[in-house]
Amino acid sequence: MSLSREQLAMRVARELQDGYYVNLGIGIPTLVANYVPEGMNVMLQSENGLLGMGQFPTEAELDADMINAGKQTVTAVTGASIFSSAESFAMIRGGHVDLTVLGAFEVDVMGNIASWMIPGKLIKGMGGAMDLVAGADNIVVTMTHASKHGESKLLPHCTLPLTGAGCIKKVVTDLAYVEIADGKFWLRERAPGISVDEIVAKTAGEMVVPEVVPEMEF
Amino acid sequence: MAGFNKVVSSYAEAMAGLEDGMTVIAGGFGLCGIPENLIAQIKRMGTRELTVVSNNCGVDDFGLGVLLQDRQIKKMISSYVGENALFEQQLLAGELEVELTPQGTLAEKMRAGGAGIPAFFTATGYGTPVGEGKEVRNFAGRPYILEESIRADFAIVKAWKGDRYGNLVYRHTAQNFNPMAATAGKITVVEIEELVEPGELEPSQIHTPGIYVDRMIVGSFEKRIEQRTVRAVN
């Protein structure tokens, strides 16, 4: 079985470490916050200018001046700080955020990522994604391995306009956990019940398959 | 002491001097921390051909979106737009120009502009459409692109508390782009929720020192919420 959205988030959550500052993108990355292991403390960074994002407010706590980068109303945890967007991107660009998780349309063997623009469709903008991928050393991309039509999203070269060049090293898809190094994909783990053959068939870029590819456990 | 009294009493006075073709930097992120009444004043004035620098462009009937209704904006410099149907229509019809700029680069363009730095190198956007045609320089083996800073004829800003010297503090995440915007206007106009007596704001806790502020007006705010998300009480 390919991973559900929740399982994808659970797998990504295993990359967390106690004391990490983490930026989670919109969509599946946001779900990672639900799977922080018991006893572990992480601070969520929201790029509009909040370090220490908490859960959604109750009706009584609702405050128009308290939002996250997705423009949703949120709360702040104890120990949080709030600052300008310039300060926020100084943290991001300066490499101070320990882990960044974001979605993508495509990644390739050179670690390029395309996630913001499909030519011919309305272009709404990149928001903070280009800064996040340029600034972070530890980035996890979450995406489906192939499109609904079966076209691979792990490519020899991205076909869409890039969000960042040579910046992606880890990808968690619904089929596999893949690392990118030396111009190749390296298959590290497979989703429960998914064969190596299926993963290889759905990976357009060159992929190195070790003798043993452990199955993820949930 | 009048030289240090930045308070004006009408929105007409606050935005006096704004002319067709000028550039306006606006603080705010989404609908959070936007100078909503200064935007409404620009709509009343009917100023046209404006270049507006702001992270977003509001929604159809609120925030900067209201300036689209009478086609007052010629060009937007933003990181994320298209939360409104009018924006999309005018963009597709070629009536509106958009320069998409990464969010951190946009914030830094304002910060640098206000700080007298004409340009800066950043890795953000290298190898992407944003980097096309821009100077590239390698530092410690990594390529960076040259981005020019931004200044504007007017900066419009929303703050929480201010004193008549123009010292400002922002409330929660309504801070966002406002402190940088405040530094980057030839004329900086601030809307505040509450005017406090000089001395009430702790000097070391002030977000924006009054030197950046030219005019200040006390407003009342709708503070519309774009994505209302709440959790149930257990």
Coordinates of C-alpha atoms in Angstrom, one line a residue:
Chain A
M1 CA 0.0 0.0 0.0
S2 CA 1.2 3.5 -0.8
L3 CA 1.4 5.8 2.2
S4 CA -1.6 7.8 3.3
R5 CA -1.1 11.6 3.9
E6 CA -0.9 10.8 7.6
Q7 CA 1.7 8.1 7.1
L8 CA 3.8 10.5 4.9
A9 CA 3.6 13.0 7.8
M10 CA 4.5 10.3 10.3
R11 CA 7.6 9.2 8.2
V12 CA 8.7 12.8 7.9
A13 CA 8.3 13.3 11.7
R14 CA 11.1 10.7 12.2
E15 CA 13.5 13.3 10.9
L16 CA 12.7 15.6 13.9
Q17 CA 15.1 15.9 16.8
D18 CA 14.6 17.3 20.2
G19 CA 15.3 21.1 20.2
Y20 CA 14.8 21.5 16.4
Y21 CA 13.5 24.7 14.9
V22 CA 11.3 23.5 12.0
N23 CA 9.5 25.2 9.1
L24 CA 6.5 23.3 7.7
G25 CA 5.0 24.2 4.4
I26 CA 1.3 24.1 3.5
G27 CA -0.5 20.7 3.0
I28 CA 1.0 17.4 4.1
P29 CA 4.0 19.2 5.7
T30 CA 1.6 20.9 8.1
L31 CA 0.4 17.5 9.3
V32 CA 3.9 16.7 10.6
A33 CA 3.1 18.8 13.6
N34 CA 0.6 16.1 14.7
Y35 CA 3.3 13.4 14.9
V36 CA 6.0 15.0 17.1
P37 CA 7.1 12.1 19.3
E38 CA 6.1 12.2 23.0
G39 CA 8.6 14.0 25.1
M40 CA 10.3 15.8 22.2
N41 CA 10.2 19.6 21.9
V42 CA 10.3 21.3 18.6
M43 CA 9.6 25.0 17.7
L44 CA 7.6 25.7 14.6
Q45 CA 8.7 28.6 12.5
S46 CA 6.1 30.5 10.4
E47 CA 7.8 32.7 7.9
N48 CA 5.5 35.7 8.3
G49 CA 7.3 36.2 11.6
L50 CA 6.5 33.7 14.3
L51 CA 8.8 31.2 16.0
G52 CA 6.8 28.9 18.3
M53 CA 3.6 28.5 16.5
G54 CA 0.9 26.7 18.5
Q55 CA -2.4 25.1 17.7
F56 CA -5.4 26.8 16.2
P57 CA -7.2 29.2 18.7
T58 CA -10.4 28.5 20.5
E59 CA -13.3 30.7 19.6
A60 CA -12.4 32.8 22.7
E61 CA -8.7 33.0 21.7
L62 CA -9.3 34.0 18.1
D63 CA -7.2 37.1 17.2
A64 CA -7.0 38.6 13.7
D65 CA -3.4 39.8 14.5
M66 CA -2.2 36.2 15.1
I67 CA -1.8 34.3 11.9
N68 CA 0.6 31.8 10.3
A69 CA 2.2 31.8 6.8
G70 CA -0.9 30.1 5.5
K71 CA -2.9 33.1 6.8
Q72 CA -4.7 30.8 9.2
T73 CA -5.4 32.1 12.7
V74 CA -3.1 30.4 15.2
T75 CA -1.8 30.7 18.8
A76 CA 1.8 31.0 20.1
V77 CA 3.4 28.5 22.5
T78 CA 5.2 29.4 25.7
G79 CA 8.7 30.5 24.7
A80 CA 7.5 31.9 21.3
S81 CA 8.8 35.0 19.7
I82 CA 7.3 37.3 17.1
F83 CA 9.3 39.5 14.7
S84 CA 9.4 41.2 11.3
S85 CA 9.4 39.3 8.0
A86 CA 12.9 40.5 7.4
E87 CA 14.1 39.0 10.7
S88 CA 12.1 35.8 9.8
F89 CA 13.9 35.4 6.5
A90 CA 17.3 36.2 8.1
M91 CA 16.7 33.1 10.2
I92 CA 15.7 31.1 7.1
R93 CA 18.4 32.4 4.7
G94 CA 21.0 32.4 7.4
G95 CA 20.6 28.6 7.9
H96 CA 19.3 28.8 11.4
V97 CA 16.2 26.6 10.8
D98 CA 17.1 23.0 11.5
L99 CA 14.5 21.3 9.2
T100 CA 12.3 22.6 6.4
V101 CA 9.5 20.4 5.0
L102 CA 7.7 21.3 1.8
G103 CA 5.8 19.9 -1.1
A104 CA 6.9 19.9 -4.8
F105 CA 5.7 19.1 -8.3
E106 CA 9.0 17.6 -9.3
V107 CA 12.6 16.9 -8.0
D108 CA 15.5 15.7 -10.0
V109 CA 18.8 13.8 -9.6
M110 CA 20.7 17.1 -9.2
G111 CA 18.6 18.1 -6.2
N112 CA 16.7 20.7 -8.2
I113 CA 13.1 21.3 -7.1
A114 CA 10.1 22.7 -9.0
S115 CA 7.1 23.6 -6.8
W116 CA 5.6 27.0 -7.7
M117 CA 4.8 27.5 -11.3
I118 CA 3.1 25.5 -14.1
P119 CA 3.4 27.5 -17.3
G120 CA 0.1 28.1 -18.9
K121 CA -1.7 28.1 -15.6
L122 CA -2.3 31.2 -13.5
I123 CA 0.9 32.0 -11.6
K124 CA 0.2 33.1 -8.1
G125 CA 3.7 33.4 -6.8
M126 CA 6.4 31.6 -4.9
G127 CA 5.8 33.1 -1.4
G128 CA 8.7 32.1 0.8
A129 CA 9.5 28.8 -0.9
M130 CA 12.6 30.0 -2.8
D131 CA 14.1 31.5 0.3
L132 CA 13.3 28.3 2.3
V133 CA 15.0 26.0 -0.2
A134 CA 18.0 28.4 -0.7
G135 CA 18.6 28.8 3.0
A136 CA 18.0 25.4 4.6
D137 CA 20.6 22.7 4.7
N138 CA 18.2 20.0 5.9
I139 CA 15.1 19.9 3.6
V140 CA 12.6 17.1 3.3
V141 CA 10.3 17.2 0.2
T142 CA 7.0 15.4 0.5
M143 CA 5.1 14.5 -2.7
T144 CA 3.5 11.7 -4.5
H145 CA 6.0 9.5 -6.4
A146 CA 4.1 9.8 -9.7
S147 CA 1.1 11.8 -11.1
K148 CA -2.4 10.4 -11.3
H149 CA -1.5 9.5 -14.9
G150 CA 1.5 7.5 -13.7
E151 CA 4.1 10.0 -14.8
S152 CA 7.2 10.1 -12.5
K153 CA 7.9 13.2 -10.5
L154 CA 11.5 12.0 -9.7
L155 CA 13.2 13.1 -12.9
P156 CA 16.6 13.2 -14.6
H157 CA 15.9 17.0 -15.1
C158 CA 13.0 19.0 -13.8
T159 CA 10.8 20.1 -16.6
L160 CA 9.0 22.9 -14.8
P161 CA 10.6 26.3 -13.8
L162 CA 12.7 25.7 -10.6
T163 CA 12.1 26.9 -7.1
G164 CA 15.7 26.2 -6.2
A165 CA 18.8 24.6 -7.8
G166 CA 20.8 21.7 -6.2
C167 CA 19.3 22.1 -2.7
I168 CA 17.2 18.9 -2.1
K169 CA 18.8 15.8 -0.5
K170 CA 15.8 14.0 1.0
V171 CA 12.4 13.1 -0.5
V172 CA 9.5 11.2 1.1
T173 CA 7.0 10.0 -1.4
D174 CA 3.9 7.8 -1.0
L175 CA 6.1 4.9 -2.2
A176 CA 9.6 5.4 -0.8
Y177 CA 12.1 7.4 1.1
V178 CA 14.8 8.5 -1.3
E179 CA 18.0 10.5 -0.9
I180 CA 19.7 12.5 -3.6
A181 CA 23.5 12.5 -3.9
D182 CA 26.2 12.4 -6.6
G183 CA 23.6 13.1 -9.3
K184 CA 21.5 10.0 -8.5
F185 CA 18.5 9.0 -6.4
W186 CA 19.3 6.5 -3.7
L187 CA 16.5 4.2 -2.6
R188 CA 16.6 4.0 1.2
E189 CA 13.2 2.7 2.4
R190 CA 10.0 1.5 0.7
A191 CA 6.4 1.9 1.8
P192 CA 4.9 -1.3 3.3
G193 CA 4.0 -3.8 0.6
I194 CA 5.5 -1.7 -2.2
S195 CA 8.1 -3.6 -4.3
V196 CA 11.4 -2.2 -5.3
D197 CA 10.4 -2.9 -8.9
E198 CA 7.4 -0.7 -8.7
I199 CA 9.5 2.2 -7.2
V200 CA 12.1 1.8 -9.9
A201 CA 9.5 1.7 -12.6
K202 CA 8.0 5.0 -11.3
T203 CA 11.3 6.8 -11.0
A204 CA 12.4 8.4 -14.2
G205 CA 15.8 9.6 -12.9
E206 CA 18.7 7.2 -12.3
M207 CA 18.2 5.4 -9.0
V208 CA 20.7 3.3 -7.0
V209 CA 19.0 0.3 -5.3
P210 CA 21.0 -1.2 -2.4
E211 CA 20.7 -5.0 -1.8
V212 CA 18.4 -4.5 1.1
V213 CA 15.7 -1.8 1.1
P214 CA 13.9 -1.9 4.4
E215 CA 10.2 -1.6 4.6
M216 CA 8.8 1.4 6.6
E217 CA 7.0 0.4 9.8
F218 CA 4.1 2.3 11.3
Chain B
M1 CA 7.9 70.7 19.9
A2 CA 5.6 70.8 16.9
G3 CA 8.4 69.3 14.9
F4 CA 8.1 66.1 16.8
N5 CA 4.3 65.9 16.6
K6 CA 3.6 63.5 13.7
V7 CA -0.1 63.2 14.4
V8 CA -2.5 64.4 11.6
S9 CA -6.2 64.6 12.0
S10 CA -7.6 63.5 8.7
Y11 CA -6.9 60.8 6.1
A12 CA -6.8 63.5 3.4
E13 CA -3.9 65.2 5.3
A14 CA -2.3 61.8 5.9
M15 CA -2.0 61.0 2.2
A16 CA -1.6 64.5 0.8
G17 CA 0.9 64.6 -2.0
L18 CA 0.2 61.2 -3.4
E19 CA 0.2 61.6 -7.2
D20 CA -0.5 59.5 -10.2
G21 CA 2.4 57.2 -11.2
M22 CA 4.0 57.1 -7.7
T23 CA 5.3 54.0 -6.0
V24 CA 3.7 53.0 -2.7
I25 CA 5.1 50.4 -0.3
A26 CA 2.4 48.8 1.9
G27 CA 2.9 46.8 5.1
G28 CA 0.9 43.7 5.9
F29 CA 0.8 40.0 5.2
G30 CA -2.5 38.8 3.7
L31 CA -5.1 40.9 5.4
C32 CA -3.1 40.9 8.7
G33 CA -1.6 44.2 9.7
I34 CA -2.6 46.2 6.6
P35 CA -3.2 49.9 6.8
E36 CA -6.8 49.5 5.8
N37 CA -8.0 53.1 6.1
L38 CA -4.9 54.5 4.3
I39 CA -5.7 52.1 1.4
A40 CA -9.3 53.3 1.5
Q41 CA -8.1 56.9 1.3
I42 CA -6.1 56.1 -1.8
K43 CA -9.3 54.7 -3.3
R44 CA -11.2 57.9 -2.4
M45 CA -8.4 60.0 -4.0
G46 CA -8.6 58.0 -7.2
T47 CA -4.9 58.2 -7.7
R48 CA -3.9 56.1 -10.7
E49 CA -0.9 54.3 -12.4
L50 CA 0.4 53.3 -9.0
T51 CA 3.2 50.8 -8.5
V52 CA 2.4 49.0 -5.3
V53 CA 5.0 47.0 -3.3
S54 CA 3.3 44.6 -0.9
N55 CA 3.6 40.9 -0.1
N56 CA 0.0 40.4 -1.2
C57 CA -2.8 42.3 -2.9
G58 CA -5.7 41.9 -0.5
V59 CA -9.0 40.3 -1.5
D60 CA -11.7 41.6 -3.9
D61 CA -13.4 43.9 -1.5
F62 CA -10.8 44.5 1.2
G63 CA -7.2 45.7 1.5
L64 CA -5.3 46.5 -1.6
G65 CA -7.9 44.6 -3.7
V66 CA -10.1 47.7 -3.5
L67 CA -7.6 49.6 -5.6
L68 CA -8.1 47.1 -8.4
Q69 CA -11.8 48.0 -8.7
D70 CA -11.1 51.4 -10.4
R71 CA -7.8 50.1 -12.0
Q72 CA -5.6 52.3 -9.8
I73 CA -2.7 49.9 -9.8
K74 CA -0.4 49.7 -12.8
K75 CA 2.1 47.3 -11.3
M76 CA 2.3 45.0 -8.2
I77 CA 5.6 43.8 -6.7
S78 CA 4.6 40.9 -4.5
S79 CA 5.5 37.3 -3.5
Y80 CA 2.0 35.9 -3.6
V81 CA -1.0 37.2 -5.4
G82 CA -4.3 36.0 -6.9
E83 CA -6.4 35.7 -3.8
N84 CA -8.9 37.8 -5.7
A85 CA -10.8 37.3 -9.0
L86 CA -10.3 40.9 -10.1
F87 CA -6.6 40.5 -9.8
E88 CA -6.7 37.5 -12.1
Q89 CA -8.9 39.2 -14.6
Q90 CA -6.8 42.3 -14.9
L91 CA -3.6 40.3 -15.1
L92 CA -4.9 38.0 -17.9
A93 CA -6.3 41.1 -19.7
G94 CA -2.8 42.7 -19.6
E95 CA -4.1 45.6 -17.6
L96 CA -2.0 44.9 -14.6
E97 CA 1.7 44.1 -14.4
V98 CA 3.2 41.8 -11.7
E99 CA 6.8 41.4 -10.6
L100 CA 6.8 38.2 -8.5
T101 CA 9.6 38.4 -5.9
P102 CA 10.5 35.8 -3.2
Q103 CA 9.1 36.8 0.1
G104 CA 12.4 37.0 1.9
T105 CA 14.0 38.9 -1.0
L106 CA 11.0 41.3 -0.9
A107 CA 11.4 41.9 2.8
E108 CA 15.2 42.5 2.4
K109 CA 14.6 44.8 -0.6
M110 CA 12.5 47.0 1.7
R111 CA 15.0 46.7 4.6
A112 CA 18.0 47.5 2.5
G113 CA 16.2 50.3 0.7
G114 CA 15.4 52.0 4.0
A115 CA 19.0 51.3 5.3
G116 CA 20.7 52.9 2.3
I117 CA 22.0 49.7 0.8
P118 CA 21.3 49.8 -3.0
A119 CA 21.6 46.1 -3.7
F120 CA 22.5 42.8 -2.1
F121 CA 23.5 39.3 -3.0
T122 CA 21.3 36.4 -2.1
A123 CA 21.2 32.7 -3.0
T124 CA 17.4 32.9 -3.2
G125 CA 16.2 32.5 -6.7
Y126 CA 19.5 31.4 -8.3
G127 CA 18.9 29.0 -11.1
T128 CA 15.2 29.9 -11.2
P129 CA 13.2 32.4 -13.4
V130 CA 13.8 35.0 -10.6
G131 CA 17.5 34.9 -11.3
E132 CA 17.3 35.3 -15.0
G133 CA 19.2 38.4 -16.3
K134 CA 20.6 39.2 -12.8
E135 CA 24.3 39.5 -12.0
V136 CA 25.7 36.3 -10.4
R137 CA 28.7 36.3 -8.1
N138 CA 30.3 33.3 -6.3
F139 CA 31.1 33.6 -2.6
A140 CA 32.9 30.6 -1.0
G141 CA 32.0 28.5 -4.0
R142 CA 28.3 29.2 -4.0
P143 CA 26.4 31.3 -6.6
Y144 CA 24.4 34.3 -5.5
I145 CA 22.2 36.8 -7.5
L146 CA 22.3 40.6 -7.2
E147 CA 18.9 42.0 -6.1
E148 CA 18.3 45.8 -6.0
S149 CA 16.6 47.4 -3.0
I150 CA 13.4 49.3 -3.1
R151 CA 12.3 52.7 -1.9
A152 CA 9.0 54.3 -2.5
D153 CA 7.4 57.8 -2.7
F154 CA 5.0 56.7 0.1
A155 CA 5.1 54.0 2.6
I156 CA 1.9 53.1 4.3
V157 CA 2.1 51.2 7.6
K158 CA -0.2 49.8 10.3
A159 CA 1.0 49.8 13.9
W160 CA -0.6 49.1 17.3
K161 CA 0.5 51.8 19.6
G162 CA 2.4 55.0 18.8
D163 CA 3.3 58.2 20.5
R164 CA 3.3 61.6 18.9
Y165 CA 7.1 61.3 18.2
G166 CA 6.2 58.5 15.8
N167 CA 7.6 55.7 18.0
L168 CA 5.8 52.5 17.2
V169 CA 5.0 49.0 18.5
Y170 CA 3.2 46.4 16.5
R171 CA 0.8 43.8 17.8
H172 CA 1.6 40.1 17.4
T173 CA 2.1 38.9 13.8
A174 CA 0.6 42.1 12.4
Q175 CA 4.2 43.3 12.6
N176 CA 5.2 41.3 9.4
F177 CA 6.4 43.7 6.7
N178 CA 5.4 46.9 8.5
P179 CA 8.8 47.7 10.2
M180 CA 10.7 47.5 6.9
A181 CA 8.0 49.4 5.0
A182 CA 8.2 52.2 7.6
T183 CA 11.9 52.7 6.7
A184 CA 11.6 52.8 3.0
G185 CA 9.2 55.6 2.2
K186 CA 10.2 59.1 1.2
I187 CA 7.0 59.9 3.1
T188 CA 6.0 57.3 5.7
V189 CA 2.4 57.4 6.9
V190 CA 1.4 55.2 9.8
E191 CA -2.1 54.3 11.0
I192 CA -2.2 53.3 14.7
E193 CA -4.9 51.8 16.9
E194 CA -3.9 53.7 20.0
L195 CA -2.1 57.0 20.6
V196 CA -0.2 56.9 23.9
E197 CA 1.5 59.6 25.8
P198 CA 5.3 60.1 25.2
G199 CA 7.2 58.0 27.7
E200 CA 4.5 55.3 27.9
L201 CA 6.4 53.1 25.4
E202 CA 9.5 51.7 27.0
P203 CA 12.3 53.0 24.8
S204 CA 14.1 49.7 24.5
Q205 CA 10.9 47.9 23.4
I206 CA 10.1 50.2 20.5
H207 CA 9.9 48.4 17.2
T208 CA 10.1 51.4 14.9
P209 CA 11.8 54.6 16.1
G210 CA 10.0 57.8 15.3
I211 CA 12.8 59.0 13.0
Y212 CA 11.2 56.9 10.2
V213 CA 7.7 58.3 10.6
D214 CA 6.4 61.5 8.9
R215 CA 2.7 61.3 9.6
M216 CA 0.6 59.4 11.9
I217 CA -3.2 59.0 12.3
V218 CA -5.4 57.1 14.8
G219 CA -7.8 54.8 13.0
S220 CA -10.4 52.2 13.8
F221 CA -10.0 48.9 12.1
E222 CA -12.1 46.1 10.8
K223 CA -9.2 43.5 11.0
R224 CA -10.9 41.1 8.6
I225 CA -9.7 37.5 9.0
E226 CA -8.7 35.7 5.8
Q227 CA -8.6 32.1 7.0
R228 CA -10.6 31.7 10.2
T229 CA -9.4 28.5 11.8
V230 CA -10.5 27.5 15.3
R231 CA -10.4 24.4 17.4
A232 CA -13.2 23.1 19.6
V233 CA -12.8 23.4 23.4
N234 CA -12.6 19.9 24.9

